[in-house]
Amino acid sequence: MGAARIRLRTYTLGAAVVAALLATTACEPGGGTDDAAAGGTPSSSPSASGASDASSSTPSAPGTVTPGTVTPGADDENTGESTGEEARPCTDSDVSVVSKVYPHDEARHLLLTATNISDSKCTLYLYPYVSFGDGAVEQIGPMESKPKKLATIAPGEKGYAGLLLWRADEKTTAVKSMTVGFVDSELVEAGVAQLAVEFPDGTDFLNVGDPAVTSTPQVTYWNTDLAATEKFMFAR
């Protein structure tokens, strides 16, 4: 879309009109003529001010978002490309990860909460690389849940990822251990150091689907919004 163009129109006053205006001003007590002679500064006319403001404003390109503003109608949960502040990648030594099951749905879903325990910001890229039970289920696949903003967390802040472990009426396998790996960018498709994550208190094992037969288990992308994470998790 081309840049907006502003047309300024110049209006020419007839000689008779100008003469009448001058005569009126001269007859008024304290008129503009006396003020000008006394060194007064006339105020700017509305048209001049408007022209100045218009020339100093540069239209934004379509789709451009000014920092600190929100685009009306934008989907903050899943818009494809990730944006936002980027920091060094989180590693297994930067975060502590705890898990939580949802008893109301027979523990079919699992929430992972990663807390930054380091002294600087770090980014949880992509999704957790989850494996279960000594290789019984290796590297589960991601859901379509990529958030708009990178999951960058400051010290003490949290990031979330949700898992769908199994679907109703499908064959499952009981697993007794789980590990989570972290990647170092949005482009790297290889896991790094694995972090052992304990199951929730009172949970000795988890049932998981067979990825060779079904699409479960699955995991969401890391997200700093718990509500958005649970939305994606329970939509599956």
mmCIF file with all atom_site columns, N, CA and C in Angstrom, residues 99-172:
data_model
loop_
_atom_site.group_PDB
_atom_site.id
_atom_site.type_symbol
_atom_site.label_atom_id
_atom_site.label_alt_id
_atom_site.label_comp_id
_atom_site.label_asym_id
_atom_site.label_entity_id
_atom_site.label_seq_id
_atom_site.pdbx_PDB_ins_code
_atom_site.Cartn_x
_atom_site.Cartn_y
_atom_site.Cartn_z
_atom_site.occupancy
_atom_site.B_iso_or_equiv
_atom_site.pdbx_formal_charge
_atom_site.auth_seq_id
_atom_site.auth_comp_id
_atom_site.auth_asym_id
_atom_site.auth_atom_id
_atom_site.pdbx_PDB_model_num
ATOM 1   N N  . SER A 1 99  ? 5.670   -31.599 38.082 1.00 0.00 ? 99  SER A N  1
ATOM 2   C CA . SER A 1 99  ? 4.556   -32.087 37.275 1.00 0.00 ? 99  SER A CA 1
ATOM 3   C C  . SER A 1 99  ? 3.277   -32.133 38.092 1.00 0.00 ? 99  SER A C  1
ATOM 4   N N  . LYS A 1 100 ? 2.172   -32.079 37.384 1.00 0.00 ? 100 LYS A N  1
ATOM 5   C CA . LYS A 1 100 ? 0.853   -32.101 38.030 1.00 0.00 ? 100 LYS A CA 1
ATOM 6   C C  . LYS A 1 100 ? -0.111  -32.861 37.135 1.00 0.00 ? 100 LYS A C  1
ATOM 7   N N  . VAL A 1 101 ? -0.911  -33.746 37.726 1.00 0.00 ? 101 VAL A N  1
ATOM 8   C CA . VAL A 1 101 ? -1.943  -34.449 36.977 1.00 0.00 ? 101 VAL A CA 1
ATOM 9   C C  . VAL A 1 101 ? -3.301  -33.833 37.301 1.00 0.00 ? 101 VAL A C  1
ATOM 10  N N  . TYR A 1 102 ? -4.262  -34.141 36.457 1.00 0.00 ? 102 TYR A N  1
ATOM 11  C CA . TYR A 1 102 ? -5.625  -33.652 36.636 1.00 0.00 ? 102 TYR A CA 1
ATOM 12  C C  . TYR A 1 102 ? -6.521  -34.854 36.930 1.00 0.00 ? 102 TYR A C  1
ATOM 13  N N  . PRO A 1 103 ? -6.793  -35.131 38.193 1.00 0.00 ? 103 PRO A N  1
ATOM 14  C CA . PRO A 1 103 ? -7.537  -36.333 38.579 1.00 0.00 ? 103 PRO A CA 1
ATOM 15  C C  . PRO A 1 103 ? -8.922  -36.429 37.954 1.00 0.00 ? 103 PRO A C  1
ATOM 16  N N  . HIS A 1 104 ? -9.545  -35.281 37.677 1.00 0.00 ? 104 HIS A N  1
ATOM 17  C CA . HIS A 1 104 ? -10.923 -35.325 37.178 1.00 0.00 ? 104 HIS A CA 1
ATOM 18  C C  . HIS A 1 104 ? -11.038 -35.984 35.806 1.00 0.00 ? 104 HIS A C  1
ATOM 19  N N  . ASP A 1 105 ? -9.920  -36.106 35.076 1.00 0.00 ? 105 ASP A N  1
ATOM 20  C CA . ASP A 1 105 ? -10.006 -36.773 33.776 1.00 0.00 ? 105 ASP A CA 1
ATOM 21  C C  . ASP A 1 105 ? -9.132  -38.032 33.748 1.00 0.00 ? 105 ASP A C  1
ATOM 22  N N  . GLU A 1 106 ? -9.052  -38.687 34.904 1.00 0.00 ? 106 GLU A N  1
ATOM 23  C CA . GLU A 1 106 ? -8.334  -39.972 35.031 1.00 0.00 ? 106 GLU A CA 1
ATOM 24  C C  . GLU A 1 106 ? -6.855  -39.855 34.692 1.00 0.00 ? 106 GLU A C  1
ATOM 25  N N  . ALA A 1 107 ? -6.279  -38.699 34.993 1.00 0.00 ? 107 ALA A N  1
ATOM 26  C CA . ALA A 1 107 ? -4.847  -38.461 34.778 1.00 0.00 ? 107 ALA A CA 1
ATOM 27  C C  . ALA A 1 107 ? -4.451  -38.649 33.317 1.00 0.00 ? 107 ALA A C  1
ATOM 28  N N  . ARG A 1 108 ? -5.313  -38.209 32.425 1.00 0.00 ? 108 ARG A N  1
ATOM 29  C CA . ARG A 1 108 ? -4.971  -38.264 30.998 1.00 0.00 ? 108 ARG A CA 1
ATOM 30  C C  . ARG A 1 108 ? -4.100  -37.086 30.588 1.00 0.00 ? 108 ARG A C  1
ATOM 31  N N  . HIS A 1 109 ? -4.052  -36.054 31.424 1.00 0.00 ? 109 HIS A N  1
ATOM 32  C CA . HIS A 1 109 ? -3.250  -34.876 31.116 1.00 0.00 ? 109 HIS A CA 1
ATOM 33  C C  . HIS A 1 109 ? -2.241  -34.621 32.227 1.00 0.00 ? 109 HIS A C  1
ATOM 34  N N  . LEU A 1 110 ? -1.103  -34.062 31.835 1.00 0.00 ? 110 LEU A N  1
ATOM 35  C CA . LEU A 1 110 ? -0.025  -33.769 32.778 1.00 0.00 ? 110 LEU A CA 1
ATOM 36  C C  . LEU A 1 110 ? 0.494   -32.370 32.492 1.00 0.00 ? 110 LEU A C  1
ATOM 37  N N  . LEU A 1 111 ? 0.650   -31.560 33.535 1.00 0.00 ? 111 LEU A N  1
ATOM 38  C CA . LEU A 1 111 ? 1.178   -30.215 33.384 1.00 0.00 ? 111 LEU A CA 1
ATOM 39  C C  . LEU A 1 111 ? 2.607   -30.168 33.885 1.00 0.00 ? 111 LEU A C  1
ATOM 40  N N  . LEU A 1 112 ? 3.501   -29.589 33.095 1.00 0.00 ? 112 LEU A N  1
ATOM 41  C CA . LEU A 1 112 ? 4.886   -29.351 33.500 1.00 0.00 ? 112 LEU A CA 1
ATOM 42  C C  . LEU A 1 112 ? 5.056   -27.862 33.792 1.00 0.00 ? 112 LEU A C  1
ATOM 43  N N  . THR A 1 113 ? 5.613   -27.538 34.944 1.00 0.00 ? 113 THR A N  1
ATOM 44  C CA . THR A 1 113 ? 5.883   -26.151 35.321 1.00 0.00 ? 113 THR A CA 1
ATOM 45  C C  . THR A 1 113 ? 7.380   -25.993 35.536 1.00 0.00 ? 113 THR A C  1
ATOM 46  N N  . ALA A 1 114 ? 8.001   -25.147 34.722 1.00 0.00 ? 114 ALA A N  1
ATOM 47  C CA . ALA A 1 114 ? 9.444   -24.887 34.820 1.00 0.00 ? 114 ALA A CA 1
ATOM 48  C C  . ALA A 1 114 ? 9.666   -23.537 35.479 1.00 0.00 ? 114 ALA A C  1
ATOM 49  N N  . THR A 1 115 ? 10.393  -23.511 36.581 1.00 0.00 ? 115 THR A N  1
ATOM 50  C CA . THR A 1 115 ? 10.692  -22.267 37.306 1.00 0.00 ? 115 THR A CA 1
ATOM 51  C C  . THR A 1 115 ? 12.162  -21.917 37.118 1.00 0.00 ? 115 THR A C  1
ATOM 52  N N  . ASN A 1 116 ? 12.429  -20.673 36.765 1.00 0.00 ? 116 ASN A N  1
ATOM 53  C CA . ASN A 1 116 ? 13.806  -20.218 36.582 1.00 0.00 ? 116 ASN A CA 1
ATOM 54  C C  . ASN A 1 116 ? 14.475  -20.060 37.949 1.00 0.00 ? 116 ASN A C  1
ATOM 55  N N  . ILE A 1 117 ? 15.456  -20.897 38.228 1.00 0.00 ? 117 ILE A N  1
ATOM 56  C CA . ILE A 1 117 ? 16.171  -20.837 39.511 1.00 0.00 ? 117 ILE A CA 1
ATOM 57  C C  . ILE A 1 117 ? 17.559  -20.214 39.352 1.00 0.00 ? 117 ILE A C  1
ATOM 58  N N  . SER A 1 118 ? 17.847  -19.681 38.157 1.00 0.00 ? 118 SER A N  1
ATOM 59  C CA . SER A 1 118 ? 19.148  -19.047 37.933 1.00 0.00 ? 118 SER A CA 1
ATOM 60  C C  . SER A 1 118 ? 19.063  -17.569 38.315 1.00 0.00 ? 118 SER A C  1
ATOM 61  N N  . ASP A 1 119 ? 20.132  -16.830 38.036 1.00 0.00 ? 119 ASP A N  1
ATOM 62  C CA . ASP A 1 119 ? 20.155  -15.408 38.384 1.00 0.00 ? 119 ASP A CA 1
ATOM 63  C C  . ASP A 1 119 ? 20.009  -14.511 37.162 1.00 0.00 ? 119 ASP A C  1
ATOM 64  N N  . SER A 1 120 ? 19.558  -15.060 36.035 1.00 0.00 ? 120 SER A N  1
ATOM 65  C CA . SER A 1 120 ? 19.367  -14.257 34.829 1.00 0.00 ? 120 SER A CA 1
ATOM 66  C C  . SER A 1 120 ? 18.238  -14.841 33.985 1.00 0.00 ? 120 SER A C  1
ATOM 67  N N  . LYS A 1 121 ? 17.760  -14.040 33.048 1.00 0.00 ? 121 LYS A N  1
ATOM 68  C CA . LYS A 1 121 ? 16.682  -14.493 32.171 1.00 0.00 ? 121 LYS A CA 1
ATOM 69  C C  . LYS A 1 121 ? 17.159  -15.608 31.246 1.00 0.00 ? 121 LYS A C  1
ATOM 70  N N  . CYS A 1 122 ? 16.227  -16.483 30.885 1.00 0.00 ? 122 CYS A N  1
ATOM 71  C CA . CYS A 1 122 ? 16.521  -17.492 29.880 1.00 0.00 ? 122 CYS A CA 1
ATOM 72  C C  . CYS A 1 122 ? 15.245  -17.811 29.125 1.00 0.00 ? 122 CYS A C  1
ATOM 73  N N  . THR A 1 123 ? 15.372  -18.412 27.950 1.00 0.00 ? 123 THR A N  1
ATOM 74  C CA . THR A 1 123 ? 14.235  -18.707 27.096 1.00 0.00 ? 123 THR A CA 1
ATOM 75  C C  . THR A 1 123 ? 14.030  -20.206 26.963 1.00 0.00 ? 123 THR A C  1
ATOM 76  N N  . LEU A 1 124 ? 12.787  -20.633 27.163 1.00 0.00 ? 124 LEU A N  1
ATOM 77  C CA . LEU A 1 124 ? 12.395  -22.023 26.934 1.00 0.00 ? 124 LEU A CA 1
ATOM 78  C C  . LEU A 1 124 ? 11.961  -22.129 25.470 1.00 0.00 ? 124 LEU A C  1
ATOM 79  N N  . TYR A 1 125 ? 12.834  -22.652 24.633 1.00 0.00 ? 125 TYR A N  1
ATOM 80  C CA . TYR A 1 125 ? 12.545  -22.714 23.204 1.00 0.00 ? 125 TYR A CA 1
ATOM 81  C C  . TYR A 1 125 ? 11.694  -23.928 22.854 1.00 0.00 ? 125 TYR A C  1
ATOM 82  N N  . LEU A 1 126 ? 10.876  -23.762 21.819 1.00 0.00 ? 126 LEU A N  1
ATOM 83  C CA . LEU A 1 126 ? 10.055  -24.837 21.273 1.00 0.00 ? 126 LEU A CA 1
ATOM 84  C C  . LEU A 1 126 ? 9.209   -25.497 22.359 1.00 0.00 ? 126 LEU A C  1
ATOM 85  N N  . TYR A 1 127 ? 9.425   -26.782 22.578 1.00 0.00 ? 127 TYR A N  1
ATOM 86  C CA . TYR A 1 127 ? 8.630   -27.552 23.529 1.00 0.00 ? 127 TYR A CA 1
ATOM 87  C C  . TYR A 1 127 ? 9.565   -28.487 24.283 1.00 0.00 ? 127 TYR A C  1
ATOM 88  N N  . PRO A 1 128 ? 9.161   -28.986 25.444 1.00 0.00 ? 128 PRO A N  1
ATOM 89  C CA . PRO A 1 128 ? 10.037  -29.916 26.179 1.00 0.00 ? 128 PRO A CA 1
ATOM 90  C C  . PRO A 1 128 ? 10.176  -31.232 25.414 1.00 0.00 ? 128 PRO A C  1
ATOM 91  N N  . TYR A 1 129 ? 11.382  -31.732 25.355 1.00 0.00 ? 129 TYR A N  1
ATOM 92  C CA . TYR A 1 129 ? 11.645  -33.023 24.710 1.00 0.00 ? 129 TYR A CA 1
ATOM 93  C C  . TYR A 1 129 ? 11.464  -34.110 25.770 1.00 0.00 ? 129 TYR A C  1
ATOM 94  N N  . VAL A 1 130 ? 10.257  -34.680 25.776 1.00 0.00 ? 130 VAL A N  1
ATOM 95  C CA . VAL A 1 130 ? 9.870   -35.592 26.844 1.00 0.00 ? 130 VAL A CA 1
ATOM 96  C C  . VAL A 1 130 ? 10.057  -37.039 26.418 1.00 0.00 ? 130 VAL A C  1
ATOM 97  N N  . SER A 1 131 ? 10.640  -37.814 27.310 1.00 0.00 ? 131 SER A N  1
ATOM 98  C CA . SER A 1 131 ? 10.766  -39.265 27.121 1.00 0.00 ? 131 SER A CA 1
ATOM 99  C C  . SER A 1 131 ? 10.282  -39.952 28.389 1.00 0.00 ? 131 SER A C  1
ATOM 100 N N  . PHE A 1 132 ? 9.741   -41.147 28.231 1.00 0.00 ? 132 PHE A N  1
ATOM 101 C CA . PHE A 1 132 ? 9.213   -41.904 29.362 1.00 0.00 ? 132 PHE A CA 1
ATOM 102 C C  . PHE A 1 132 ? 9.925   -43.242 29.513 1.00 0.00 ? 132 PHE A C  1
ATOM 103 N N  . GLY A 1 133 ? 10.065  -43.672 30.776 1.00 0.00 ? 133 GLY A N  1
ATOM 104 C CA . GLY A 1 133 ? 10.389  -45.037 31.131 1.00 0.00 ? 133 GLY A CA 1
ATOM 105 C C  . GLY A 1 133 ? 11.542  -45.720 30.443 1.00 0.00 ? 133 GLY A C  1
ATOM 106 N N  . ASP A 1 134 ? 12.753  -45.211 30.603 1.00 0.00 ? 134 ASP A N  1
ATOM 107 C CA . ASP A 1 134 ? 13.948  -45.893 30.078 1.00 0.00 ? 134 ASP A CA 1
ATOM 108 C C  . ASP A 1 134 ? 13.814  -46.237 28.600 1.00 0.00 ? 134 ASP A C  1
ATOM 109 N N  . GLY A 1 135 ? 13.317  -45.286 27.842 1.00 0.00 ? 135 GLY A N  1
ATOM 110 C CA . GLY A 1 135 ? 13.204  -45.506 26.399 1.00 0.00 ? 135 GLY A CA 1
ATOM 111 C C  . GLY A 1 135 ? 11.945  -46.208 25.964 1.00 0.00 ? 135 GLY A C  1
ATOM 112 N N  . ALA A 1 136 ? 11.026  -46.473 26.905 1.00 0.00 ? 136 ALA A N  1
ATOM 113 C CA . ALA A 1 136 ? 9.771   -47.131 26.531 1.00 0.00 ? 136 ALA A CA 1
ATOM 114 C C  . ALA A 1 136 ? 8.989   -46.260 25.554 1.00 0.00 ? 136 ALA A C  1
ATOM 115 N N  . VAL A 1 137 ? 8.985   -44.949 25.789 1.00 0.00 ? 137 VAL A N  1
ATOM 116 C CA . VAL A 1 137 ? 8.384   -43.983 24.868 1.00 0.00 ? 137 VAL A CA 1
ATOM 117 C C  . VAL A 1 137 ? 9.385   -42.849 24.697 1.00 0.00 ? 137 VAL A C  1
ATOM 118 N N  . GLU A 1 138 ? 9.978   -42.743 23.515 1.00 0.00 ? 138 GLU A N  1
ATOM 119 C CA . GLU A 1 138 ? 11.027  -41.763 23.287 1.00 0.00 ? 138 GLU A CA 1
ATOM 120 C C  . GLU A 1 138 ? 10.488  -40.541 22.548 1.00 0.00 ? 138 GLU A C  1
ATOM 121 N N  . GLN A 1 139 ? 10.932  -39.395 22.951 1.00 0.00 ? 139 GLN A N  1
ATOM 122 C CA . GLN A 1 139 ? 10.693  -38.115 22.291 1.00 0.00 ? 139 GLN A CA 1
ATOM 123 C C  . GLN A 1 139 ? 9.299   -37.985 21.694 1.00 0.00 ? 139 GLN A C  1
ATOM 124 N N  . ILE A 1 140 ? 8.352   -37.574 22.518 1.00 0.00 ? 140 ILE A N  1
ATOM 125 C CA . ILE A 1 140 ? 6.989   -37.444 22.041 1.00 0.00 ? 140 ILE A CA 1
ATOM 126 C C  . ILE A 1 140 ? 6.843   -36.194 21.179 1.00 0.00 ? 140 ILE A C  1
ATOM 127 N N  . GLY A 1 141 ? 5.850   -36.198 20.307 1.00 0.00 ? 141 GLY A N  1
ATOM 128 C CA . GLY A 1 141 ? 5.671   -35.109 19.362 1.00 0.00 ? 141 GLY A CA 1
ATOM 129 C C  . GLY A 1 141 ? 4.906   -33.924 19.942 1.00 0.00 ? 141 GLY A C  1
ATOM 130 N N  . PRO A 1 142 ? 5.003   -32.750 19.272 1.00 0.00 ? 142 PRO A N  1
ATOM 131 C CA . PRO A 1 142 ? 4.338   -31.540 19.775 1.00 0.00 ? 142 PRO A CA 1
ATOM 132 C C  . PRO A 1 142 ? 2.926   -31.378 19.212 1.00 0.00 ? 142 PRO A C  1
ATOM 133 N N  . MET A 1 143 ? 2.102   -30.669 19.968 1.00 0.00 ? 143 MET A N  1
ATOM 134 C CA . MET A 1 143 ? 0.795   -30.239 19.480 1.00 0.00 ? 143 MET A CA 1
ATOM 135 C C  . MET A 1 143 ? 0.970   -28.951 18.685 1.00 0.00 ? 143 MET A C  1
ATOM 136 N N  . GLU A 1 144 ? -0.042  -28.582 17.919 1.00 0.00 ? 144 GLU A N  1
ATOM 137 C CA . GLU A 1 144 ? -0.048  -27.292 17.231 1.00 0.00 ? 144 GLU A CA 1
ATOM 138 C C  . GLU A 1 144 ? -0.432  -26.229 18.250 1.00 0.00 ? 144 GLU A C  1
ATOM 139 N N  . SER A 1 145 ? 0.558   -25.700 18.918 1.00 0.00 ? 145 SER A N  1
ATOM 140 C CA . SER A 1 145 ? 0.285   -24.794 20.054 1.00 0.00 ? 145 SER A CA 1
ATOM 141 C C  . SER A 1 145 ? 1.360   -23.731 20.198 1.00 0.00 ? 145 SER A C  1
ATOM 142 N N  . LYS A 1 146 ? 2.004   -23.362 19.105 1.00 0.00 ? 146 LYS A N  1
ATOM 143 C CA . LYS A 1 146 ? 3.098   -22.399 19.185 1.00 0.00 ? 146 LYS A CA 1
ATOM 144 C C  . LYS A 1 146 ? 2.572   -21.029 19.604 1.00 0.00 ? 146 LYS A C  1
ATOM 145 N N  . PRO A 1 147 ? 3.103   -20.457 20.685 1.00 0.00 ? 147 PRO A N  1
ATOM 146 C CA . PRO A 1 147 ? 2.600   -19.163 21.168 1.00 0.00 ? 147 PRO A CA 1
ATOM 147 C C  . PRO A 1 147 ? 3.154   -18.004 20.361 1.00 0.00 ? 147 PRO A C  1
ATOM 148 N N  . LYS A 1 148 ? 2.527   -16.837 20.537 1.00 0.00 ? 148 LYS A N  1
ATOM 149 C CA . LYS A 1 148 ? 2.986   -15.642 19.829 1.00 0.00 ? 148 LYS A CA 1
ATOM 150 C C  . LYS A 1 148 ? 4.322   -15.158 20.364 1.00 0.00 ? 148 LYS A C  1
ATOM 151 N N  . LYS A 1 149 ? 4.503   -15.250 21.682 1.00 0.00 ? 149 LYS A N  1
ATOM 152 C CA . LYS A 1 149 ? 5.720   -14.748 22.301 1.00 0.00 ? 149 LYS A CA 1
ATOM 153 C C  . LYS A 1 149 ? 6.599   -15.892 22.775 1.00 0.00 ? 149 LYS A C  1
ATOM 154 N N  . LEU A 1 150 ? 7.900   -15.682 22.688 1.00 0.00 ? 150 LEU A N  1
ATOM 155 C CA . LEU A 1 150 ? 8.839   -16.654 23.231 1.00 0.00 ? 150 LEU A CA 1
ATOM 156 C C  . LEU A 1 150 ? 8.635   -16.792 24.733 1.00 0.00 ? 150 LEU A C  1
ATOM 157 N N  . ALA A 1 151 ? 8.842   -17.985 25.234 1.00 0.00 ? 151 ALA A N  1
ATOM 158 C CA . ALA A 1 151 ? 8.682   -18.240 26.674 1.00 0.00 ? 151 ALA A CA 1
ATOM 159 C C  . ALA A 1 151 ? 9.965   -17.861 27.401 1.00 0.00 ? 151 ALA A C  1
ATOM 160 N N  . THR A 1 152 ? 10.201  -16.555 27.513 1.00 0.00 ? 152 THR A N  1
ATOM 161 C CA . THR A 1 152 ? 11.372  -16.042 28.222 1.00 0.00 ? 152 THR A CA 1
ATOM 162 C C  . THR A 1 152 ? 10.979  -15.778 29.669 1.00 0.00 ? 152 THR A C  1
ATOM 163 N N  . ILE A 1 153 ? 11.737  -16.350 30.596 1.00 0.00 ? 153 ILE A N  1
ATOM 164 C CA . ILE A 1 153 ? 11.391  -16.234 32.016 1.00 0.00 ? 153 ILE A CA 1
ATOM 165 C C  . ILE A 1 153 ? 12.560  -15.640 32.811 1.00 0.00 ? 153 ILE A C  1
ATOM 166 N N  . ALA A 1 154 ? 12.237  -14.662 33.621 1.00 0.00 ? 154 ALA A N  1
ATOM 167 C CA . ALA A 1 154 ? 13.213  -14.046 34.519 1.00 0.00 ? 154 ALA A CA 1
ATOM 168 C C  . ALA A 1 154 ? 13.373  -14.923 35.760 1.00 0.00 ? 154 ALA A C  1
ATOM 169 N N  . PRO A 1 155 ? 14.388  -14.662 36.574 1.00 0.00 ? 155 PRO A N  1
ATOM 170 C CA . PRO A 1 155 ? 14.544  -15.443 37.806 1.00 0.00 ? 155 PRO A CA 1
ATOM 171 C C  . PRO A 1 155 ? 13.257  -15.466 38.623 1.00 0.00 ? 155 PRO A C  1
ATOM 172 N N  . GLY A 1 156 ? 12.821  -16.656 38.996 1.00 0.00 ? 156 GLY A N  1
ATOM 173 C CA . GLY A 1 156 ? 11.599  -16.814 39.768 1.00 0.00 ? 156 GLY A CA 1
ATOM 174 C C  . GLY A 1 156 ? 10.343  -16.961 38.938 1.00 0.00 ? 156 GLY A C  1
ATOM 175 N N  . GLU A 1 157 ? 10.386  -16.624 37.665 1.00 0.00 ? 157 GLU A N  1
ATOM 176 C CA . GLU A 1 157 ? 9.211   -16.750 36.807 1.00 0.00 ? 157 GLU A CA 1
ATOM 177 C C  . GLU A 1 157 ? 9.057   -18.177 36.289 1.00 0.00 ? 157 GLU A C  1
ATOM 178 N N  . LYS A 1 158 ? 7.859   -18.447 35.717 1.00 0.00 ? 158 LYS A N  1
ATOM 179 C CA . LYS A 1 158 ? 7.532   -19.823 35.334 1.00 0.00 ? 158 LYS A CA 1
ATOM 180 C C  . LYS A 1 158 ? 7.126   -19.921 33.862 1.00 0.00 ? 158 LYS A C  1
ATOM 181 N N  . GLY A 1 159 ? 7.389   -21.083 33.295 1.00 0.00 ? 159 GLY A N  1
ATOM 182 C CA . GLY A 1 159 ? 6.904   -21.441 31.969 1.00 0.00 ? 159 GLY A CA 1
ATOM 183 C C  . GLY A 1 159 ? 6.148   -22.751 32.084 1.00 0.00 ? 159 GLY A C  1
ATOM 184 N N  . TYR A 1 160 ? 5.198   -22.978 31.162 1.00 0.00 ? 160 TYR A N  1
ATOM 185 C CA . TYR A 1 160 ? 4.334   -24.148 31.273 1.00 0.00 ? 160 TYR A CA 1
ATOM 186 C C  . TYR A 1 160 ? 4.289   -24.932 29.970 1.00 0.00 ? 160 TYR A C  1
ATOM 187 N N  . ALA A 1 161 ? 4.094   -26.231 30.114 1.00 0.00 ? 161 ALA A N  1
ATOM 188 C CA . ALA A 1 161 ? 3.850   -27.101 28.961 1.00 0.00 ? 161 ALA A CA 1
ATOM 189 C C  . ALA A 1 161 ? 2.896   -28.197 29.418 1.00 0.00 ? 161 ALA A C  1
ATOM 190 N N  . GLY A 1 162 ? 1.956   -28.546 28.559 1.00 0.00 ? 162 GLY A N  1
ATOM 191 C CA . GLY A 1 162 ? 0.957   -29.547 28.918 1.00 0.00 ? 162 GLY A CA 1
ATOM 192 C C  . GLY A 1 162 ? 1.058   -30.782 28.036 1.00 0.00 ? 162 GLY A C  1
ATOM 193 N N  . LEU A 1 163 ? 0.767   -31.934 28.620 1.00 0.00 ? 163 LEU A N  1
ATOM 194 C CA . LEU A 1 163 ? 0.820   -33.200 27.890 1.00 0.00 ? 163 LEU A CA 1
ATOM 195 C C  . LEU A 1 163 ? -0.547  -33.869 27.864 1.00 0.00 ? 163 LEU A C  1
ATOM 196 N N  . LEU A 1 164 ? -0.885  -34.415 26.727 1.00 0.00 ? 164 LEU A N  1
ATOM 197 C CA . LEU A 1 164 ? -1.985  -35.366 26.627 1.00 0.00 ? 164 LEU A CA 1
ATOM 198 C C  . LEU A 1 164 ? -1.337  -36.746 26.621 1.00 0.00 ? 164 LEU A C  1
ATOM 199 N N  . LEU A 1 165 ? -1.583  -37.534 27.660 1.00 0.00 ? 165 LEU A N  1
ATOM 200 C CA . LEU A 1 165 ? -0.892  -38.814 27.829 1.00 0.00 ? 165 LEU A CA 1
ATOM 201 C C  . LEU A 1 165 ? -1.561  -39.945 27.059 1.00 0.00 ? 165 LEU A C  1
ATOM 202 N N  . TRP A 1 166 ? -2.875  -39.962 27.062 1.00 0.00 ? 166 TRP A N  1
ATOM 203 C CA . TRP A 1 166 ? -3.590  -41.029 26.361 1.00 0.00 ? 166 TRP A CA 1
ATOM 204 C C  . TRP A 1 166 ? -5.026  -40.594 26.095 1.00 0.00 ? 166 TRP A C  1
ATOM 205 N N  . ARG A 1 167 ? -5.645  -41.249 25.146 1.00 0.00 ? 167 ARG A N  1
ATOM 206 C CA . ARG A 1 167 ? -7.036  -40.987 24.806 1.00 0.00 ? 167 ARG A CA 1
ATOM 207 C C  . ARG A 1 167 ? -7.913  -42.138 25.296 1.00 0.00 ? 167 ARG A C  1
ATOM 208 N N  . ALA A 1 168 ? -9.173  -41.838 25.443 1.00 0.00 ? 168 ALA A N  1
ATOM 209 C CA . ALA A 1 168 ? -10.112 -42.870 25.891 1.00 0.00 ? 168 ALA A CA 1
ATOM 210 C C  . ALA A 1 168 ? -10.137 -44.035 24.899 1.00 0.00 ? 168 ALA A C  1
ATOM 211 N N  . ASP A 1 169 ? -10.248 -45.249 25.460 1.00 0.00 ? 169 ASP A N  1
ATOM 212 C CA . ASP A 1 169 ? -10.399 -46.476 24.660 1.00 0.00 ? 169 ASP A CA 1
ATOM 213 C C  . ASP A 1 169 ? -9.159  -46.833 23.841 1.00 0.00 ? 169 ASP A C  1
ATOM 214 N N  . GLU A 1 170 ? -7.991  -46.344 24.252 1.00 0.00 ? 170 GLU A N  1
ATOM 215 C CA . GLU A 1 170 ? -6.790  -46.770 23.539 1.00 0.00 ? 170 GLU A CA 1
ATOM 216 C C  . GLU A 1 170 ? -5.880  -47.561 24.477 1.00 0.00 ? 170 GLU A C  1
ATOM 217 N N  . LYS A 1 171 ? -5.071  -48.382 23.900 1.00 0.00 ? 171 LYS A N  1
ATOM 218 C CA . LYS A 1 171 ? -4.143  -49.199 24.669 1.00 0.00 ? 171 LYS A CA 1
ATOM 219 C C  . LYS A 1 171 ? -3.063  -48.307 25.271 1.00 0.00 ? 171 LYS A C  1
ATOM 220 N N  . THR A 1 172 ? -2.727  -48.558 26.525 1.00 0.00 ? 172 THR A N  1
ATOM 221 C CA . THR A 1 172 ? -1.727  -47.735 27.199 1.00 0.00 ? 172 THR A CA 1
ATOM 222 C C  . THR A 1 172 ? -0.620  -48.596 27.791 1.00 0.00 ? 172 THR A C  1
#
